[in-house]
C-alpha positions as a printed NumPy array, in Angstrom:
array([[ 14.495,   9.997,   7.158],
       [ 12.665,   7.709,   4.733],
       [ 10.33 ,   5.102,   6.22 ],
       [  9.032,   2.323,   3.956],
       [  6.036,   0.265,   5.057],
       [  5.032,  -2.717,   2.947],
       [  2.5  ,  -5.47 ,   3.441],
       [ -0.805,  -6.956,   2.347],
       [ -4.186,  -5.245,   2.301],
       [ -5.814,  -4.444,   5.66 ],
       [ -2.675,  -5.202,   7.679],
       [ -2.857,  -1.69 ,   9.141],
       [  0.055,  -0.127,   7.284],
       [ -1.937,   2.856,   6.028],
       [ -3.09 ,   3.888,   9.5  ],
       [  0.418,   3.28 ,  10.825],
       [  2.034,   5.278,   8.009],
       [ -0.165,   8.314,   8.686],
       [  0.637,   8.166,  12.408],
       [  4.377,   7.903,  11.767],
       [  4.307,  10.765,   9.258],
       [  2.525,  12.973,  11.793],
       [  4.94 ,  11.96 ,  14.545],
       [  8.066,  12.73 ,  12.53 ],
       [  6.591,  15.738,  10.724],
       [  7.163,  14.392,   7.207],
       [  4.75 ,  13.865,   4.28 ],
       [  3.047,  10.537,   3.629],
       [  2.321,   8.761,   0.36 ],
       [  0.021,   5.775,   0.043],
       [  1.579,   4.294,  -3.089],
       [ -1.44 ,   2.048,  -3.583],
       [ -3.495,   5.18 ,  -4.208],
       [ -1.428,   5.77 ,  -7.355],
       [ -2.552,   2.449,  -8.782],
       [ -6.107,   3.149,  -7.675],
       [ -5.906,   6.498,  -9.485],
       [ -4.682,   4.795, -12.654],
       [ -7.415,   2.153, -12.367],
       [-10.055,   4.822, -11.835],
       [ -8.813,   6.83 , -14.823],
       [ -8.67 ,   3.73 , -17.024],
       [-12.225,   2.714, -16.113],
       [-13.672,   6.218, -16.311],
       [-12.025,   7.227, -19.589],
       [-11.957,   3.724, -21.108],
       [ -8.169,   3.781, -21.477],
       [ -5.641,   0.984, -21.507],
       [ -3.937,   0.91 , -18.091],
       [ -0.554,   1.699, -19.688],
       [ -1.992,   4.856, -21.263],
       [ -3.724,   5.902, -18.04 ],
       [ -0.439,   5.466, -16.15 ],
       [  1.524,   7.477, -18.714],
       [ -1.014,  10.3  , -18.327],
       [ -1.057,  10.143, -14.505],
       [ -1.041,  13.462, -12.656],
       [ -1.21 ,  14.169,  -8.933],
       [ -4.702,  15.6  ,  -9.462],
       [ -5.897,  12.078, -10.337],
       [ -5.525,  11.205,  -6.653],
       [ -8.644,  13.293,  -5.991],
       [-10.934,  10.956,  -7.981],
       [-14.122,  10.447,  -5.909],
       [-14.256,   6.682,  -6.507],
       [-10.662,   6.048,  -5.426],
       [-11.639,   3.927,  -2.395],
       [-14.45 ,   1.984,  -4.046],
       [-14.285,  -1.807,  -4.178],
       [-14.522,  -1.8  ,  -7.993],
       [-11.506,   0.478,  -8.336],
       [ -9.633,  -1.485,  -5.668],
       [-10.105,  -4.757,  -7.534],
       [ -9.047,  -3.217, -10.842],
       [ -6.049,  -1.569,  -9.185],
       [ -4.757,  -4.966,  -8.081],
       [ -4.861,  -6.128, -11.709],
       [ -3.435,  -2.874, -13.085],
       [ -0.549,  -2.917, -10.608],
       [  0.714,  -6.211, -12.047],
       [  1.454,  -4.571, -15.425],
       [  5.197,  -3.754, -15.691],
       [  4.65 ,  -0.664, -17.871],
       [  2.258,   0.813, -15.3  ],
       [  4.726,   0.269, -12.466],
       [  7.557,   1.771, -14.508],
       [  5.498,   4.887, -15.279],
       [  4.79 ,   5.536, -11.59 ],
       [  8.215,   4.665, -10.163],
       [  9.893,   8.054, -10.588],
       [  6.933,   9.886,  -9.026],
       [  7.312,   7.723,  -5.92 ],
       [ 11.086,   8.117,  -5.729],
       [ 10.852,  11.883,  -6.1  ],
       [  8.339,  11.951,  -3.256],
       [ 10.663,   9.914,  -1.035],
       [ 13.699,  12.081,  -1.819],
       [ 12.167,  15.411,  -0.856],
       [ 13.984,  17.387,   1.87 ],
       [ 13.342,  15.981,   5.331],
       [ 12.261,  12.584,   4.051],
       [  8.874,  10.902,   3.873],
       [  6.793,   7.903,   4.853],
       [  5.62 ,   5.652,   2.01 ],
       [  3.417,   2.588,   2.28 ],
       [  2.572,  -0.003,  -0.333],
       [  3.638,  -3.395,  -1.614],
       [  7.158,  -2.811,  -2.992],
       [  8.437,   0.351,  -1.325],
       [ 11.308,  -1.346,   0.48 ],
       [ 12.233,  -3.656,  -2.371],
       [ 11.837,  -1.492,  -5.511],
       [ 10.859,   2.117,  -4.814],
       [ 13.328,   2.791,  -1.981],
       [ 15.693,  -0.198,  -1.799],
       [ 18.524,   1.853,  -0.331],
       [ 20.077,   0.53 ,   2.896],
       [ 19.581,   3.741,   4.904],
       [ 15.785,   3.441,   4.595],
       [ 13.865,   2.222,   7.657],
       [ 11.88 ,  -0.715,   6.239],
       [  8.996,  -2.456,   7.996],
       [  6.884,  -5.253,   6.536],
       [  3.48 ,  -4.972,   8.198],
       [  1.449,  -8.156,   8.166],
       [ -1.456,  -9.871,   9.929],
       [ -3.379, -13.109,   9.605],
       [ -5.85 , -13.371,   6.738],
       [ -8.681, -13.726,   9.258],
       [ -7.709, -10.553,  11.125],
       [ -7.366,  -8.592,   7.899],
       [-10.678,  -9.817,   6.498],
       [-12.428,  -8.856,   9.738],
       [-10.927,  -5.361,   9.57 ],
       [-11.942,  -4.88 ,   5.948],
       [-15.439,  -6.234,   6.697],
       [-15.862,  -3.652,   9.48 ],
       [-14.529,  -0.865,   7.235],
       [-17.114,  -1.679,   4.578],
       [-19.903,  -1.796,   7.17 ],
       [-18.81 ,   1.617,   8.449],
       [-19.123,   2.991,   4.909],
       [-22.736,   1.857,   4.793],
       [-22.079,  -1.096,   2.501],
       [-23.483,  -4.606,   3.031],
       [-20.49 ,  -6.917,   2.667],
       [-20.457, -10.69 ,   2.961],
       [-17.551, -11.828,   5.142],
       [-16.782, -14.913,   3.052],
       [-16.539, -12.784,  -0.084],
       [-14.323, -10.218,   1.652],
       [-12.024, -13.028,   2.82 ],
       [-11.9  , -14.563,  -0.67 ],
       [-11.16 , -11.202,  -2.285],
       [ -8.311, -10.522,   0.147],
       [ -6.674, -13.907,  -0.342],
       [ -6.975, -13.592,  -4.124],
       [ -5.42 , -10.14 ,  -3.984],
       [ -2.589, -11.516,  -1.836],
       [ -1.981, -14.185,  -4.459],
       [ -1.881, -11.675,  -7.334],
       [  0.364,  -9.271,  -5.441],
       [  2.85 , -11.925,  -4.333],
       [  2.977, -13.91 ,  -7.583],
       [  3.149, -11.095, -10.131],
       [  6.319, -10.94 , -12.211],
       [  6.74 ,  -7.168, -11.759],
       [  7.75 ,  -6.154,  -8.22 ],
       [  6.02 ,  -8.934,  -6.286],
       [  4.96 ,  -8.211,  -2.722],
       [  7.571,  -9.584,  -0.331],
       [  9.606,  -8.295,   2.602],
       [ 12.895,  -6.618,   1.752],
       [ 15.877,  -8.642,   2.949],
       [ 16.645,  -5.948,   5.524],
       [ 13.033,  -5.251,   6.566],
       [ 11.729,  -5.705,  10.092],
       [  8.526,  -7.753,  10.4  ],
       [  5.598,  -6.335,  12.353],
       [  2.605,  -8.652,  12.876],
       [ -0.45 ,  -6.585,  13.83 ],
       [ -2.911,  -9.489,  14.145],
       [ -3.31 ,  -8.877,  17.874],
       [ -2.341,  -5.19 ,  17.994],
       [ -4.557,  -2.138,  17.938],
       [ -3.407,   1.017,  16.151],
       [ -1.72 ,   2.478,  19.227],
       [  0.227,  -0.692,  19.991],
       [  1.295,  -1.065,  16.354],
       [  2.514,   2.552,  16.387],
       [  4.639,   1.988,  19.492],
       [  6.084,  -1.228,  18.043],
       [  6.988,   0.565,  14.809],
       [  8.649,   3.422,  16.694],
       [ 10.817,   0.903,  18.527],
       [ 11.849,  -0.736,  15.252],
       [ 12.68 ,   2.614,  13.67 ],
       [ 14.666,   3.715,  16.72 ],
       [ 16.719,   0.516,  16.56 ],
       [ 17.371,   1.135,  12.854],
       [ 18.473,   4.73 ,  13.335],
       [ 20.717,   3.793,  16.256],
       [ 22.327,   1.137,  14.081]])
């Protein structure tokens, strides 16, 4: 079983992906972390993103600044570079194809990484306001002092970059199910996703 979760930042797909992976007993890959790892490596070692991507190794996912805002912003820019995406594509496909399957979440899992029809594809979304509020609370919990208006602006700008980029733009796969989590907590989103996956596997 391969489950592909796509959607914008702070829609809840990462939390959902981890829960689904635990439920089905399969590994999980946050594909966005690959681009964060490349961004971190490029910034830290002063490399061109294409070079950092070509040198990517799984150990780069342990970089301590992977979840920082600076790396996150650079990752959104780096991920728009076709050569970077091409370098990381096979790593993602190999992860998905391992025995027993996997859960992958990102921006183009259902459309580019795992476009195959047997994949259970869910596009997880939420209103910009709901997502900005979630990200704002996450940053507060980390001890940071965010400004809501800036968080909202950063999210909407990232949405624009991700959806308008020429290489693998963020969009639902034609055969993806839509899951709006604006008014759902993590438990409710999990149950809704299970129902969508069950319908797919029955079909």
